[in-house]
Short mmCIF file of C-alpha atoms in Angstrom, two decimals:
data_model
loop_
_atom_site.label_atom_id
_atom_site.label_comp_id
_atom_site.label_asym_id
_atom_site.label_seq_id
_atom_site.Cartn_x
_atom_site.Cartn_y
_atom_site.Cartn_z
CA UNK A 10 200.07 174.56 -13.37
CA UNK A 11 200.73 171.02 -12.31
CA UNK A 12 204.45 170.22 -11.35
CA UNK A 13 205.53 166.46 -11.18
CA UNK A 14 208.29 164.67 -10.23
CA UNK A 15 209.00 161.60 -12.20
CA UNK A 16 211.73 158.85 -12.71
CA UNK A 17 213.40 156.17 -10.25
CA UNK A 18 213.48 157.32 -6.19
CA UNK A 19 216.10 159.74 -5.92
CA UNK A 20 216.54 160.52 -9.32
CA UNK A 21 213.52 162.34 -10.39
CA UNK A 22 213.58 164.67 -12.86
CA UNK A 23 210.92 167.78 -12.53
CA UNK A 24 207.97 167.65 -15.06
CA UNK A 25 204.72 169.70 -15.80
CA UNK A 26 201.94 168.16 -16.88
CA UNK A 27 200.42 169.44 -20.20
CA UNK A 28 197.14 170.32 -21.63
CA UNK A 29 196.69 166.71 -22.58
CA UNK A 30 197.68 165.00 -19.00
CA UNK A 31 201.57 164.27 -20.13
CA UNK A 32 204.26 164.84 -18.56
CA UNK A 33 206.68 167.36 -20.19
CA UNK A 34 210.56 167.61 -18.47
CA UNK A 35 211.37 170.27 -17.02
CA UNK A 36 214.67 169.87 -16.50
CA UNK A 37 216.17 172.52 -18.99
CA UNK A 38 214.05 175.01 -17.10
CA UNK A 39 214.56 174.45 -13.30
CA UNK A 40 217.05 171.91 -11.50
CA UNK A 41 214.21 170.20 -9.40
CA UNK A 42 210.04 171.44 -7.80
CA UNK A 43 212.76 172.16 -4.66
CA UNK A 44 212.80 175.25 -2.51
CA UNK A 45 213.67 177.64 -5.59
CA UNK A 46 211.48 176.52 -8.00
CA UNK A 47 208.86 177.37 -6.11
CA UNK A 48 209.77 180.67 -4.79
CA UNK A 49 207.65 183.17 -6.55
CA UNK A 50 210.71 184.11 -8.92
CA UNK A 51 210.97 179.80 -10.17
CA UNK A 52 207.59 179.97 -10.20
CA UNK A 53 207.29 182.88 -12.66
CA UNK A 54 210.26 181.39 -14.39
CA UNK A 55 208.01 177.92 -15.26
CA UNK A 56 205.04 180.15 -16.18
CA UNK A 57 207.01 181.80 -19.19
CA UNK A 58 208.06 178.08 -20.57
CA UNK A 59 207.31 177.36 -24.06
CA UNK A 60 205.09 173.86 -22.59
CA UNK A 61 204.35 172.73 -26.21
CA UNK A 62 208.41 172.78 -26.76
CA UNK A 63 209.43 171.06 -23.76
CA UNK A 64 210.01 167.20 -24.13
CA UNK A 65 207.53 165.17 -23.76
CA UNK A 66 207.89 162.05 -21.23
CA UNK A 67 207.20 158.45 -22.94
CA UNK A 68 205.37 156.07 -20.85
CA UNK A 69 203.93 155.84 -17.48
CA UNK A 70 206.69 156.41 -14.99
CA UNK A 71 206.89 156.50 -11.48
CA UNK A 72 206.06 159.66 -10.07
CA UNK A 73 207.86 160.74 -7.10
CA UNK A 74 206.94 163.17 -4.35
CA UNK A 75 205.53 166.28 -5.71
CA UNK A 76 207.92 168.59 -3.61
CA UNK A 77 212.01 167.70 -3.15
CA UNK A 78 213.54 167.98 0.14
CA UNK A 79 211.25 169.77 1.86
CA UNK A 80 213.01 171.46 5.37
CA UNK A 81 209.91 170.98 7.40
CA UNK A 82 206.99 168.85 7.29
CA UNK A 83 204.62 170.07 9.34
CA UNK A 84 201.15 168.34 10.69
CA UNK A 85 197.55 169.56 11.68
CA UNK A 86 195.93 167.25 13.99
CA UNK A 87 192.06 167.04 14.98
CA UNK A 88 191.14 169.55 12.54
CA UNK A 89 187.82 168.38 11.38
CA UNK A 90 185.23 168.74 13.81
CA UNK A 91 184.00 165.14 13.44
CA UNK A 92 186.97 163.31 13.30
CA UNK A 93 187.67 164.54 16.78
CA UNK A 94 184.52 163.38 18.08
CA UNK A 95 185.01 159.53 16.17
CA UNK A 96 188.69 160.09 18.12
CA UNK A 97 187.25 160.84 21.18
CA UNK A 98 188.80 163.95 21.73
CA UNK A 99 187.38 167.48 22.43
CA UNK A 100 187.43 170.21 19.18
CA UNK A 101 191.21 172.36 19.87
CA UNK A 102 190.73 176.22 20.99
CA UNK A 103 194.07 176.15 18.68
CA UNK A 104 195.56 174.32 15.96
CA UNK A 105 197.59 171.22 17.08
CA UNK A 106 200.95 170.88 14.91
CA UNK A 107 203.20 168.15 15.07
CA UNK A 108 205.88 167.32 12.74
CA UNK A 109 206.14 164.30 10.35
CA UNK A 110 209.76 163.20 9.80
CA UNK A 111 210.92 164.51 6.26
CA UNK A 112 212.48 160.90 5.86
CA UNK A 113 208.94 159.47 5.72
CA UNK A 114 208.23 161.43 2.45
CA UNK A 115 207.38 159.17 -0.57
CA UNK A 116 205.47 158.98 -4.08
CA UNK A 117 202.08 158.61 -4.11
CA UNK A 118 201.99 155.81 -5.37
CA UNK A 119 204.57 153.89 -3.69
CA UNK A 120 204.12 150.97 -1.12
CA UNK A 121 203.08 151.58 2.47
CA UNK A 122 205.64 149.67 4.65
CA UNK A 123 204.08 148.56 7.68
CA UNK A 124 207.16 149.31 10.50
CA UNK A 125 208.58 146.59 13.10
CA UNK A 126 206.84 146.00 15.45
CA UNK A 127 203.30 147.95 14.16
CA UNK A 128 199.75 146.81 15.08
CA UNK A 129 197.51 149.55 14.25
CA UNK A 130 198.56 151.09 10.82
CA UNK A 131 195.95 153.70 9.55
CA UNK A 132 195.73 156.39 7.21
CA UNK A 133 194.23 159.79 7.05
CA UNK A 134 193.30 161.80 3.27
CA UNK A 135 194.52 165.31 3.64
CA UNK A 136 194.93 168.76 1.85
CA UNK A 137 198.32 169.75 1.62
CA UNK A 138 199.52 173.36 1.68
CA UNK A 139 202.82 173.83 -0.17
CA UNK A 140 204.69 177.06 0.71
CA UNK A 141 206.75 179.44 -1.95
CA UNK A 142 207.57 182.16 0.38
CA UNK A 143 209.39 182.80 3.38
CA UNK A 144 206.90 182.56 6.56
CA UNK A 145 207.97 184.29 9.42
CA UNK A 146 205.64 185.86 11.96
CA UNK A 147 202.88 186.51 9.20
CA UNK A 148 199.71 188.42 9.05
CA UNK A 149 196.56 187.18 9.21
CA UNK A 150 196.14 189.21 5.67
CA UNK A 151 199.56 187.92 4.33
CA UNK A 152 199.39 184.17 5.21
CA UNK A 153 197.81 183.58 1.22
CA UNK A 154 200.99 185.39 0.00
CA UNK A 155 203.07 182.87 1.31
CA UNK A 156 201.41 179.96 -0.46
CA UNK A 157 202.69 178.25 -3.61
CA UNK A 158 200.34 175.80 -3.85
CA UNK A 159 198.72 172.34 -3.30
CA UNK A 160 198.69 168.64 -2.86
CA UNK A 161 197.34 165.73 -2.00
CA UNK A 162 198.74 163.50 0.90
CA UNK A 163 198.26 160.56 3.37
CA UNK A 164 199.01 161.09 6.93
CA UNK A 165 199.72 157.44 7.50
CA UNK A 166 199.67 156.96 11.00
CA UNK A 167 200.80 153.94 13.69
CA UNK A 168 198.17 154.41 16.17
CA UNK A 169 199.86 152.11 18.89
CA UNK A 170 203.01 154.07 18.55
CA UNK A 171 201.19 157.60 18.43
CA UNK A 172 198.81 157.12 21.55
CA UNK A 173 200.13 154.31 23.28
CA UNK A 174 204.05 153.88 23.25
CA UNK A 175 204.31 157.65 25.42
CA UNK A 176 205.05 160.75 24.17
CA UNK A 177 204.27 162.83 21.54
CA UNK A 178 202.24 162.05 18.46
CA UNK A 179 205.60 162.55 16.21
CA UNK A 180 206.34 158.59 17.78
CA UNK A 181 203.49 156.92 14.98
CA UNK A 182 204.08 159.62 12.31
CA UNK A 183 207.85 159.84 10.78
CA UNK A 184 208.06 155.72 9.84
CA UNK A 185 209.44 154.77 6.21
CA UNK A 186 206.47 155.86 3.61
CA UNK A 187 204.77 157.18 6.02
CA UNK A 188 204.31 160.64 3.74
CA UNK A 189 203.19 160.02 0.51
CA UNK A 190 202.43 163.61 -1.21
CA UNK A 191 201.18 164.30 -4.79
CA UNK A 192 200.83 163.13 -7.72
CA UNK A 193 201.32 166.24 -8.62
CA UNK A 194 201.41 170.07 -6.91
CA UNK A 195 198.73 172.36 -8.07
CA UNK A 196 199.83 175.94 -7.52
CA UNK A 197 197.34 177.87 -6.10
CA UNK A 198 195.93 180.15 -9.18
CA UNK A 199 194.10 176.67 -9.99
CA UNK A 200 192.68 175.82 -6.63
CA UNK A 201 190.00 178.95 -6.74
CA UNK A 202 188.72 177.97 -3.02
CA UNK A 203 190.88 175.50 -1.17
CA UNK A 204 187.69 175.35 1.08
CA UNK A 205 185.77 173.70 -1.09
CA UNK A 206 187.62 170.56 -2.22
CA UNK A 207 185.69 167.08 -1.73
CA UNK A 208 187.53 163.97 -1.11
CA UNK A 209 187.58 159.97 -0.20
CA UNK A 210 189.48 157.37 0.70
CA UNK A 211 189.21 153.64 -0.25
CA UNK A 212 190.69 150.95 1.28
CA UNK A 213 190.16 147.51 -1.11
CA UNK A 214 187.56 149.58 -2.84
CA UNK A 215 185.62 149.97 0.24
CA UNK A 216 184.46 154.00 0.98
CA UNK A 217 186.05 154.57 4.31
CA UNK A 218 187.06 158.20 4.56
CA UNK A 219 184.16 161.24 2.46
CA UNK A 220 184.37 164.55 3.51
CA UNK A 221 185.02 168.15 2.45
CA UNK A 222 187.82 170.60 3.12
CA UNK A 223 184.83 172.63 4.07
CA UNK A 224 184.27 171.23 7.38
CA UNK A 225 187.75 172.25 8.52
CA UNK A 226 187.75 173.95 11.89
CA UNK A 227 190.70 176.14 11.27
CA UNK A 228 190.76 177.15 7.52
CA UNK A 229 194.24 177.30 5.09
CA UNK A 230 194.74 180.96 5.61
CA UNK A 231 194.83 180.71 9.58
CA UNK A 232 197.10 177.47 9.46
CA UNK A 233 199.61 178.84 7.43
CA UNK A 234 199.63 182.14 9.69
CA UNK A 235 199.36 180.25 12.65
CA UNK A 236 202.33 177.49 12.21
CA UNK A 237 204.60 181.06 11.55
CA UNK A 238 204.14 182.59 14.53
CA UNK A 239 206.24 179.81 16.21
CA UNK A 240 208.27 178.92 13.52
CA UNK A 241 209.63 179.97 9.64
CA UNK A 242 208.70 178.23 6.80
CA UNK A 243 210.72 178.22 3.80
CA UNK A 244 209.39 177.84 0.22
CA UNK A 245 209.02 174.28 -0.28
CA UNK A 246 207.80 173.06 3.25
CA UNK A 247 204.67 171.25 3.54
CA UNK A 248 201.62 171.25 5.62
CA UNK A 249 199.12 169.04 5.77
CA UNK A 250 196.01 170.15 7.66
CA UNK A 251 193.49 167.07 9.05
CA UNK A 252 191.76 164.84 8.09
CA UNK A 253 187.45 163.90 8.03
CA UNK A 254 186.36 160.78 9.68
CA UNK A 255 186.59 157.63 8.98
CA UNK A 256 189.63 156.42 9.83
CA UNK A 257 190.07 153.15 11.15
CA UNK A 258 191.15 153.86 14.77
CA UNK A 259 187.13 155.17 14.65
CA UNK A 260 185.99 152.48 13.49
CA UNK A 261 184.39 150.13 15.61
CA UNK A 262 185.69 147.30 15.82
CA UNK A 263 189.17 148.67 14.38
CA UNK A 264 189.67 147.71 10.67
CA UNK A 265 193.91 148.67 10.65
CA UNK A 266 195.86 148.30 7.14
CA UNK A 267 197.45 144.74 6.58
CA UNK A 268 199.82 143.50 4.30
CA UNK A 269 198.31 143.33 0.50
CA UNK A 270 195.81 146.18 1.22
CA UNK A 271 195.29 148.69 -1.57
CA UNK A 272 194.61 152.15 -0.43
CA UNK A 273 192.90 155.04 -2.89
CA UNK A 274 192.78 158.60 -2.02
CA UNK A 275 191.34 161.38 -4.32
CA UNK A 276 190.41 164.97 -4.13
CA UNK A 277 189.42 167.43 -6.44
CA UNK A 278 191.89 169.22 -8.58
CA UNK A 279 194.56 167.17 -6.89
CA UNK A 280 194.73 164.01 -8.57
CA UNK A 281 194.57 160.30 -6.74
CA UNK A 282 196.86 157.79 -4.92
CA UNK A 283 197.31 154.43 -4.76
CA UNK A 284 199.55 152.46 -2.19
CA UNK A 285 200.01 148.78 -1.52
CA UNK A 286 200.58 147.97 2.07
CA UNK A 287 203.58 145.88 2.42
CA UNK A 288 205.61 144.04 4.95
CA UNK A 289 208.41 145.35 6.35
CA UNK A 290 211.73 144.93 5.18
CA UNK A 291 214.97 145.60 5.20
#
């Protein structure tokens, strides 16, 4: 299945897209793609939907993020073997997590704001693991079980603020649209290997980031086992797990985002993106 969100920000309705790409509403099924629709009981609930009966959506309307409200939004830095080399930074005995503010969440379509003061906005193509159950001190054997699903995100980044302003990496992560996720969330009887998933990211139609979830370091399965041995996940939460190289703080010279870029992400089975960078405002 595909779950959507669609609608103006903050009041999206939850959708499923049909066998023809629409959009059917949910809404008369499950309240929101929150925390309970994607427990394994929602998610069982959605599967026994009548799809042809559901209405269908008319037009093309904004699509919101994929997941509502997630409690945590968790990060996976340096975990592709090459972009830590283009980064300059040795290959982790252990996953690195950070968090991403859950304010930064946005459709993935919307605009990229570039924050105050920024200098060196970049952005980073990235699975993202969607959980549906609990996650608490897992098993390496269990960590699958805990899995609804999967997205597509951008971990847009503020270099300057992330390596240069002190502290930790959180710093040039959380900004306004900083998170877009979707379009949609694939649940995980779709993806057969999430191992396998090519992707790329454009910037003004340019090839920038091409890689495959293949060259991970530190696979799906061991992230989501690994992030609950030091804290719980609840259904709904997000991870996003690394990114290949490309991005522009490798690039050399630097190309960063500016105002009236246009970035594309896509990756199979999980849709694209498309986000204008934008000025900051108010």
């Amino acid at each position: 299945m595909k779950l959507v969100r669609f609608g103006p920000a903050g009041k999206e309705k939850p959708g499923i897209i049909d066998a023809n790409g629409k959009i059917r509403d949910l809404s008369k099924v499950v309240k929101d793609i929150d925390a309970d629709a994607l427990s394994p009981a929602g998610i069982a609930k959605i599967k026994k939907a009548k799809l042809d009966e559901l209405p269908l959506v008319k037009g093309n309307p904004r699509l919101g993020a994929c997941v509502a409200r997630p409690s945590n939004f968790i990060a996976i830095g340096l975990n592709y073997a090459d972009h830590a080399a283009e980064a300059g930074m040795q290959i982790p005995p252990e996953p690195v997590i950070f968090n991403k503010a859950v304010s930064c969440i946005c459709g993935p379509n919307d605009d990229t704001m570039i924050p105050k003061e920024s200098t060196k906005l970049d952005y980073e193509i990235e699975l993202g693991i969607v959980i549906g159950s609990r996650a608490r001190y897992l098993t390496q054997d269990k960590a699958m079980d805990a899995v609804a699903g999967y997205c597509l995100a951008n971990d847009v980044s503020e270099r300057e603020f992330q390596i240069e302003r002190s502290g930790q990496w959180t710093k040039g992560k959380g900004s306004e649209t900083f998170g877009p996720i979707g379009p949609w969330l694939v649940t995980k009887d779709e993806i057969k290997d999430p191992q396998n998933l090519t992707m790329q990211l454009t910037v003004n139609g340019e090839v920038r980031q091409k890689g495959s979830t293949k060259t991970m370091i530190f696979g799906v399965a061991h992230l989501v086992w690994y992030c609950s041995q030091f804290m719980v996940m609840d259904p709904g939460d997000v991870i996003v797990t690394g990114t290949p190289p490309g991005v522009a703080l490798g690039m050399k010279p630097p190309k960063f985002l500016k105002a009236g870029d246009v970035v594309r992400l896509t990756m199979d089975g999980l849709g694209e993106q498309t986000q204008k960078v934008v000025p900051f405002k108010m």
